[in-house]
Amino acid sequence: MKPLVAIVGRPNVGKSTLFNRLARRRIALVEDIPGVTRDRHYWDVECEGRFITIIDTGGFVPGEKDSLLQQVREQAQLAVEECDAIVFVTDARAGLTTADQEVAAYLRQSGKPVVVAANKLDSESQLVQAHASEFFRLGLGEVFPISAEHGLGVGTMMEAVVGKL
Ligand code: GDP
Ligand code: MG
């Protein structure tokens, strides 16, 4: 079994964008179970010299009876139960939100290896201006500035992920 790495975070932070970027080097589709786990996507990728399975934990369904926060929490729980490491994606332009803090608290007490990605930092100047340092307050260690859209910082972050496996 390859190590499982889940991409978690509240909606719209760029989880699927990151997943697609990593999956561009995909080897095979492992499993895709729409409905059951609400469009979680599993792909095998080679990342920094390691073969891993990445999981996009998408799955926020607007208008469902569960609140956004409940659904995000549920996805984080599934990830913790199932995975060997977690990429916790945040939106560095939007800054820290309650949902981020909720998920972080859950991830901290899970004891699973977590890497925090401060996403949407598309340029050097944004890197300086953004809220990246806020995310240190989540208490999950180093924060990796990335641009999932442009691929910036993604390699360095994934090196850290693979280093925790
Ligand atoms: P998800 O809900 O967490 O899966 O987020 P998506 O991957 O669907 O992205 C949500 C929005 O953020 C989309 O409009 C993306 O184009 C945008 N986005 C994702 N990554 C980046 C990034 O690195 N930079 C910028 N500027 N936008 C991004
Ligand atoms: Mg998504």
Coordinates of N, CA and C and ligand atoms in Angstrom, one line a residue:
M1 N 0.8 -1.2 0.0 CA 0.0 0.0 0.0 C 0.9 1.3 0.0
K2 N 0.5 2.1 -0.9 CA 1.3 3.4 -0.9 C 0.7 4.3 0.2
P3 N 1.6 5.2 0.8 CA 1.1 6.1 1.8 C 0.0 7.0 1.2
L4 N -1.0 7.3 2.1 CA -2.2 8.1 1.7 C -2.0 9.5 2.2
V5 N -2.1 10.5 1.4 CA -1.9 11.9 1.8 C -3.2 12.6 1.4
A6 N -3.9 13.2 2.4 CA -5.2 13.8 2.1 C -5.0 15.3 2.1
I7 N -5.7 16.0 1.1 CA -5.7 17.4 1.0 C -7.0 17.9 1.6
V8 N -6.9 18.6 2.8 CA -8.1 19.1 3.5 C -8.1 20.6 3.6
G9 N -9.2 21.1 4.0 CA -9.4 22.5 4.2 C -10.8 22.9 3.9
R10 N -11.1 24.1 4.3 CA -12.5 24.6 4.0 C -12.6 24.8 2.5
P11 N -13.9 25.0 2.0 CA -14.1 25.2 0.6 C -13.4 26.4 0.1
N12 N -13.0 26.3 -1.2 CA -12.5 27.4 -2.0 C -11.1 27.9 -1.7
V13 N -10.4 27.1 -0.9 CA -9.0 27.5 -0.6 C -8.0 27.0 -1.7
G14 N -8.5 26.1 -2.5 CA -7.6 25.6 -3.6 C -7.2 24.2 -3.5
K15 N -8.0 23.4 -2.8 CA -7.6 22.0 -2.6 C -7.6 21.3 -4.0
S16 N -8.6 21.5 -4.7 CA -8.7 20.7 -6.0 C -7.7 21.2 -7.0
T17 N -7.4 22.5 -6.9 CA -6.4 23.1 -7.8 C -5.0 22.4 -7.5
L18 N -4.7 22.3 -6.2 CA -3.5 21.6 -5.8 C -3.5 20.2 -6.2
F19 N -4.6 19.5 -6.0 CA -4.7 18.1 -6.4 C -4.5 17.9 -7.9
N20 N -5.1 18.8 -8.7 CA -4.9 18.6 -10.1 C -3.5 18.9 -10.5
R21 N -2.8 19.8 -9.9 CA -1.4 20.1 -10.2 C -0.6 18.9 -9.9
L22 N -0.8 18.3 -8.8 CA 0.0 17.1 -8.4 C -0.4 15.9 -9.3
A23 N -1.7 15.8 -9.6 CA -2.1 14.7 -10.4 C -1.7 14.8 -11.9
R24 N -1.2 15.9 -12.3 CA -0.8 16.0 -13.7 C 0.3 15.0 -14.0
R25 N 1.0 14.6 -12.9 CA 2.0 13.6 -13.1 C 1.4 12.2 -12.6
R26 N 0.1 12.1 -12.8 CA -0.6 10.9 -12.3 C -0.1 9.6 -13.0
I27 N -0.2 8.5 -12.2 CA 0.1 7.2 -12.8 C -1.2 6.4 -13.0
A28 N -2.1 6.4 -12.1 CA -3.3 5.7 -12.2 C -4.4 6.3 -11.4
L29 N -5.6 6.1 -11.8 CA -6.7 6.4 -11.0 C -7.0 5.2 -10.0
V30 N -6.9 5.4 -8.8 CA -7.1 4.3 -7.8 C -8.5 4.1 -7.5
E31 N -9.2 5.2 -7.1 CA -10.6 5.0 -6.8 C -11.3 6.4 -6.8
D32 N -12.5 6.3 -7.1 CA -13.3 7.6 -7.2 C -14.7 7.2 -6.9
I33 N -15.1 7.6 -5.7 CA -16.4 7.2 -5.2 C -17.4 8.3 -5.0
P34 N -18.0 8.8 -6.1 CA -19.0 9.9 -6.0 C -20.2 9.4 -5.2
G35 N -20.8 10.3 -4.4 CA -22.0 9.9 -3.7 C -21.6 9.5 -2.3
V36 N -20.9 8.4 -2.2 CA -20.6 7.8 -0.8 C -19.8 8.8 0.0
T37 N -18.6 9.2 -0.5 CA -17.8 10.1 0.2 C -17.8 11.5 -0.4
R38 N -18.8 11.8 -1.2 CA -19.0 13.1 -1.8 C -17.8 13.6 -2.6
D39 N -17.6 13.0 -3.7 CA -16.6 13.3 -4.7 C -15.2 13.5 -4.1
R40 N -14.8 12.5 -3.4 CA -13.4 12.4 -3.0 C -12.6 11.8 -4.2
H41 N -11.5 12.4 -4.6 CA -10.8 11.8 -5.7 C -9.5 11.2 -5.2
Y42 N -9.2 10.0 -5.7 CA -7.9 9.4 -5.3 C -7.0 9.2 -6.5
W43 N -5.8 9.7 -6.5 CA -4.9 9.5 -7.6 C -3.5 9.0 -7.0
D44 N -2.9 8.1 -7.8 CA -1.5 7.8 -7.5 C -0.6 8.7 -8.2
V45 N 0.4 9.3 -7.5 CA 1.3 10.2 -8.1 C 2.7 9.8 -7.6
E46 N 3.7 10.3 -8.3 CA 5.1 10.2 -7.8 C 5.5 11.6 -7.4
C47 N 5.9 11.7 -6.2 CA 6.1 13.1 -5.6 C 7.4 13.1 -4.9
E48 N 8.3 13.9 -5.3 CA 9.6 14.0 -4.7 C 10.2 12.6 -4.5
G49 N 10.1 11.8 -5.5 CA 10.8 10.5 -5.5 C 10.0 9.4 -4.7
R50 N 8.8 9.7 -4.2 CA 8.0 8.7 -3.5 C 6.7 8.5 -4.2
F51 N 6.2 7.3 -4.2 CA 4.9 7.0 -4.8 C 3.9 7.1 -3.7
I52 N 2.9 8.0 -3.9 CA 1.9 8.2 -2.8 C 0.5 8.2 -3.5
T53 N -0.5 8.1 -2.7 CA -1.9 8.3 -3.2 C -2.3 9.6 -2.6
I54 N -2.8 10.5 -3.4 CA -3.3 11.8 -2.9 C -4.8 11.7 -2.9
I55 N -5.5 12.4 -2.0 CA -6.9 12.4 -1.9 C -7.4 13.9 -1.9
D56 N -8.2 14.2 -2.8 CA -8.9 15.5 -2.8 C -10.2 15.3 -2.0
T57 N -10.3 16.0 -0.8 CA -11.4 15.8 0.0 C -12.5 16.8 -0.2
G58 N -12.6 17.3 -1.4 CA -13.7 18.2 -1.8 C -15.0 18.0 -1.0
G59 N -16.1 18.0 -1.6 CA -17.3 17.5 -1.0 C -18.1 18.4 -0.2
F60 N -17.9 19.7 -0.3 CA -18.9 20.6 0.3 C -20.2 20.6 -0.6
V61 N -21.3 20.3 0.0 CA -22.5 20.3 -0.8 C -23.4 21.4 -0.3
P62 N -23.6 22.5 -1.0 CA -24.4 23.6 -0.6 C -25.8 23.2 -0.4
G63 N -26.5 23.7 0.6 CA -27.9 23.4 0.8 C -28.2 22.1 1.5
E64 N -27.1 21.3 1.8 CA -27.3 20.1 2.6 C -27.7 20.5 4.0
K65 N -28.2 19.5 4.8 CA -28.6 19.8 6.1 C -27.4 20.1 7.0
D66 N -26.3 19.5 6.8 CA -25.1 19.7 7.5 C -24.5 21.1 7.2
S67 N -24.1 21.8 8.2 CA -23.5 23.1 7.9 C -22.2 23.0 7.2
L68 N -21.7 24.1 6.6 CA -20.4 24.0 6.0 C -19.3 23.6 7.0
L69 N -19.4 24.1 8.2 CA -18.4 23.7 9.2 C -18.4 22.3 9.5
Q70 N -19.7 21.7 9.6 CA -19.8 20.3 9.9 C -19.2 19.4 8.8
Q71 N -19.5 19.9 7.6 CA -19.0 19.1 6.5 C -17.5 19.1 6.3
V72 N -16.9 20.3 6.6 CA -15.5 20.4 6.5 C -14.9 19.6 7.7
R73 N -15.5 19.6 8.8 CA -15.0 18.8 9.9 C -15.1 17.3 9.6
E74 N -16.2 16.9 9.0 CA -16.4 15.5 8.7 C -15.3 15.0 7.7
Q75 N -15.0 15.9 6.7 CA -13.9 15.5 5.8 C -12.6 15.4 6.5
A76 N -12.3 16.3 7.4 CA -11.1 16.2 8.2 C -11.0 15.0 9.0
Q77 N -12.1 14.6 9.6 CA -12.1 13.3 10.3 C -11.9 12.1 9.5
L78 N -12.5 12.1 8.3 CA -12.3 11.0 7.4 C -10.8 10.9 7.0
A79 N -10.2 12.1 6.8 CA -8.8 12.2 6.3 C -7.9 11.6 7.4
V80 N -8.2 12.0 8.7 CA -7.4 11.6 9.8 C -7.4 10.1 10.0
E81 N -8.6 9.6 9.8 CA -8.8 8.1 10.0 C -8.1 7.3 9.0
E82 N -8.1 7.9 7.8 CA -7.7 7.1 6.6 C -6.2 7.3 6.2
C83 N -5.7 8.5 6.6 CA -4.4 8.9 5.9 C -3.2 8.8 6.8
D84 N -2.1 8.8 6.1 CA -0.8 8.8 6.7 C -0.2 10.2 7.0
A85 N -0.7 11.1 6.2 CA -0.3 12.5 6.3 C -1.3 13.4 5.7
I86 N -1.4 14.7 6.1 CA -2.4 15.6 5.7 C -1.8 16.9 5.2
V87 N -2.2 17.4 4.1 CA -1.9 18.7 3.6 C -3.1 19.6 4.0
F88 N -2.9 20.5 4.9 CA -4.0 21.4 5.3 C -3.9 22.7 4.6
V89 N -4.8 22.9 3.6 CA -4.7 24.1 2.7 C -5.5 25.2 3.3
T90 N -4.9 26.4 3.3 CA -5.5 27.6 3.8 C -5.4 28.7 2.7
D91 N -6.2 29.7 2.8 CA -6.2 30.8 1.8 C -5.5 32.0 2.4
A92 N -4.2 32.2 2.0 CA -3.4 33.3 2.6 C -3.9 34.7 2.3
R93 N -4.7 34.8 1.2 CA -5.3 36.1 0.8 C -6.4 36.4 1.7
A94 N -7.2 35.4 2.0 CA -8.4 35.6 2.9 C -8.0 35.7 4.4
G95 N -6.9 35.0 4.7 CA -6.5 35.0 6.1 C -7.2 33.9 6.9
L96 N -6.9 33.9 8.2 CA -7.4 32.8 9.1 C -8.9 33.0 9.3
T97 N -9.6 31.9 9.2 CA -11.0 31.9 9.5 C -11.4 30.9 10.6
T98 N -12.6 31.0 11.1 CA -13.1 30.1 12.1 C -13.0 28.7 11.7
A99 N -13.4 28.4 10.4 CA -13.3 27.1 9.9 C -11.9 26.5 9.9
D100 N -10.9 27.4 9.6 CA -9.5 27.0 9.6 C -9.1 26.5 11.0
Q101 N -9.5 27.4 12.0 CA -9.2 27.1 13.4 C -9.8 25.8 13.9
E102 N -11.0 25.6 13.5 CA -11.8 24.4 13.9 C -11.0 23.1 13.4
V103 N -10.7 23.2 12.1 CA -10.1 22.0 11.5 C -8.7 21.8 12.1
A104 N -8.0 22.9 12.3 CA -6.6 22.9 12.9 C -6.6 22.2 14.3
A105 N -7.6 22.6 15.1 CA -7.7 22.0 16.4 C -7.9 20.5 16.4
Y106 N -8.8 20.1 15.4 CA -9.0 18.7 15.3 C -7.7 18.0 14.8
L107 N -7.1 18.6 13.8 CA -5.9 17.9 13.3 C -4.8 17.9 14.4
R108 N -4.6 18.9 15.2 CA -3.6 18.9 16.2 C -3.8 17.8 17.2
Q109 N -5.0 17.6 17.6 CA -5.2 16.5 18.6 C -5.2 15.1 18.0
S110 N -5.2 15.0 16.7 CA -5.2 13.7 16.0 C -3.8 13.1 16.1
G111 N -2.8 13.9 16.2 CA -1.4 13.4 16.2 C -0.9 13.0 14.8
K112 N -1.7 13.1 13.8 CA -1.2 12.8 12.4 C -0.3 13.8 11.9
P113 N 0.7 13.5 11.1 CA 1.5 14.5 10.5 C 0.8 15.4 9.6
V114 N 1.0 16.7 9.8 CA 0.2 17.7 9.0 C 1.2 18.8 8.5
V115 N 1.0 19.2 7.3 CA 1.8 20.3 6.7 C 0.7 21.3 6.3
V116 N 1.0 22.6 6.7 CA 0.1 23.7 6.4 C 0.6 24.4 5.1
A117 N -0.4 24.5 4.2 CA -0.1 25.3 3.0 C -0.8 26.6 3.0
A118 N -0.1 27.7 2.9 CA -0.8 29.0 2.7 C -0.9 29.3 1.3
N119 N -2.0 29.1 0.7 CA -2.2 29.1 -0.8 C -2.6 30.5 -1.3
K120 N -2.5 30.6 -2.6 CA -2.9 31.8 -3.4 C -1.8 32.9 -3.3
L121 N -0.6 32.5 -3.0 CA 0.5 33.4 -3.0 C 1.2 33.3 -4.3
D122 N 0.7 34.1 -5.3 CA 1.1 33.9 -6.7 C 2.4 34.7 -7.0
S123 N 2.8 35.5 -6.2 CA 4.0 36.3 -6.5 C 4.8 36.7 -5.2
E124 N 6.0 37.1 -5.3 CA 6.8 37.5 -4.2 C 6.2 38.6 -3.4
S125 N 5.6 39.6 -4.1 CA 5.0 40.7 -3.3 C 3.8 40.3 -2.5
Q126 N 3.0 39.3 -3.0 CA 1.9 38.8 -2.3 C 2.4 38.0 -1.1
L127 N 3.5 37.4 -1.3 CA 4.1 36.6 -0.2 C 4.4 37.5 1.0
V128 N 4.9 38.7 0.7 CA 5.3 39.7 1.8 C 4.0 40.2 2.5
Q129 N 3.0 40.6 1.6 CA 1.8 41.2 2.1 C 0.8 40.3 2.8
A130 N 0.9 39.1 2.4 CA -0.2 38.1 2.8 C -0.2 37.8 4.3
H131 N -1.2 37.0 4.6 CA -1.4 36.7 6.0 C -0.7 35.4 6.4
A132 N 0.3 35.0 5.7 CA 0.9 33.7 5.9 C 1.4 33.5 7.3
S133 N 1.9 34.5 8.0 CA 2.4 34.3 9.4 C 1.2 34.0 10.3
E134 N 0.0 34.5 10.0 CA -1.1 34.2 10.9 C -1.3 32.7 11.1
F135 N -0.9 32.0 10.1 CA -1.2 30.5 10.1 C -0.3 29.8 11.1
F136 N 0.8 30.4 11.5 CA 1.6 29.8 12.5 C 0.8 29.6 13.8
R137 N -0.1 30.5 14.0 CA -0.9 30.5 15.2 C -1.8 29.3 15.3
L138 N -1.9 28.5 14.2 CA -2.7 27.3 14.2 C -2.0 26.2 15.0
G139 N -0.7 26.4 15.3 CA 0.0 25.5 16.1 C 0.3 24.2 15.4
L140 N 0.4 24.3 14.1 CA 0.7 23.0 13.3 C 2.1 23.1 12.7
G141 N 3.0 24.0 13.2 CA 4.3 24.1 12.8 C 4.5 24.9 11.6
E142 N 5.5 24.6 10.8 CA 5.9 25.4 9.6 C 4.8 25.6 8.7
V143 N 4.7 26.8 8.1 CA 3.7 27.1 7.1 C 4.3 27.3 5.7
F144 N 3.9 26.6 4.8 CA 4.5 26.6 3.4 C 3.7 27.5 2.5
P145 N 4.3 28.6 2.1 CA 3.6 29.5 1.1 C 3.6 28.8 -0.3
I146 N 2.4 28.7 -0.9 CA 2.3 28.1 -2.2 C 1.4 28.9 -3.1
S147 N 1.5 28.6 -4.4 CA 0.5 29.0 -5.3 C 0.1 27.7 -6.1
A148 N -1.0 27.1 -5.7 CA -1.4 25.9 -6.4 C -1.6 26.1 -7.9
E149 N -2.1 27.3 -8.1 CA -2.4 27.7 -9.5 C -1.2 27.7 -10.4
H150 N -0.1 28.3 -9.8 CA 1.1 28.5 -10.6 C 2.2 27.5 -10.3
G151 N 2.0 26.7 -9.3 CA 3.0 25.7 -8.9 C 4.1 26.2 -8.0
L152 N 4.0 27.4 -7.6 CA 5.1 28.0 -6.7 C 5.1 27.3 -5.3
G153 N 6.2 26.9 -4.9 CA 6.3 26.4 -3.5 C 5.8 25.0 -3.3
V154 N 5.2 24.4 -4.4 CA 4.5 23.1 -4.2 C 5.5 22.0 -4.0
G155 N 6.6 22.1 -4.7 CA 7.6 21.0 -4.6 C 8.2 21.0 -3.2
T156 N 8.5 22.2 -2.7 CA 9.1 22.3 -1.3 C 8.2 21.8 -0.3
M157 N 6.9 22.1 -0.5 CA 5.9 21.7 0.5 C 5.8 20.2 0.4
M158 N 5.7 19.6 -0.8 CA 5.5 18.1 -0.9 C 6.8 17.4 -0.4
E159 N 7.9 18.0 -0.5 CA 9.1 17.4 0.1 C 8.9 17.2 1.6
A160 N 8.4 18.3 2.3 CA 8.1 18.2 3.7 C 7.1 17.1 4.0
V161 N 6.1 17.0 3.1 CA 5.0 16.0 3.4 C 5.7 14.6 3.3
V162 N 6.4 14.4 2.2 CA 7.0 13.1 2.0 C 8.0 12.8 3.2
G163 N 8.7 13.8 3.7 CA 9.6 13.6 4.8 C 8.9 13.2 6.1
K164 N 7.6 13.4 6.1 CA 6.9 13.0 7.4 C 6.3 11.6 7.3
L165 N 6.4 11.0 6.1 CA 5.9 9.6 5.9 C 6.8 8.5 6.5
Ligands
GDP1 P1 -11.4 23.9 -3.2 O1 -12.8 24.2 -2.9 O2 -10.6 24.0 -1.9 O3 -11.2 22.6 -3.9 O4 -10.8 25.1 -4.1 P2 -10.6 25.1 -5.7 O5 -9.4 24.4 -6.1 O6 -11.9 24.8 -6.4 O7 -10.3 26.7 -5.9 C1 -11.1 27.7 -5.5 C2 -10.8 29.0 -6.2 O8 -9.5 29.4 -5.8 C3 -10.8 28.8 -7.7 O9 -11.3 30.0 -8.3 C4 -9.3 28.7 -8.0 O10 -9.0 29.2 -9.3 C5 -8.7 29.6 -7.0 N1 -7.3 29.3 -6.7 C6 -6.8 28.1 -6.3 N2 -5.5 28.1 -6.1 C7 -5.1 29.4 -6.4 C8 -3.8 30.0 -6.4 O11 -2.8 29.5 -6.1 N3 -3.9 31.4 -6.7 C9 -5.0 32.0 -7.0 N4 -4.9 33.3 -7.2 N5 -6.2 31.4 -7.0 C10 -6.3 30.1 -6.7
MG2 MG -12.5 21.1 -4.5

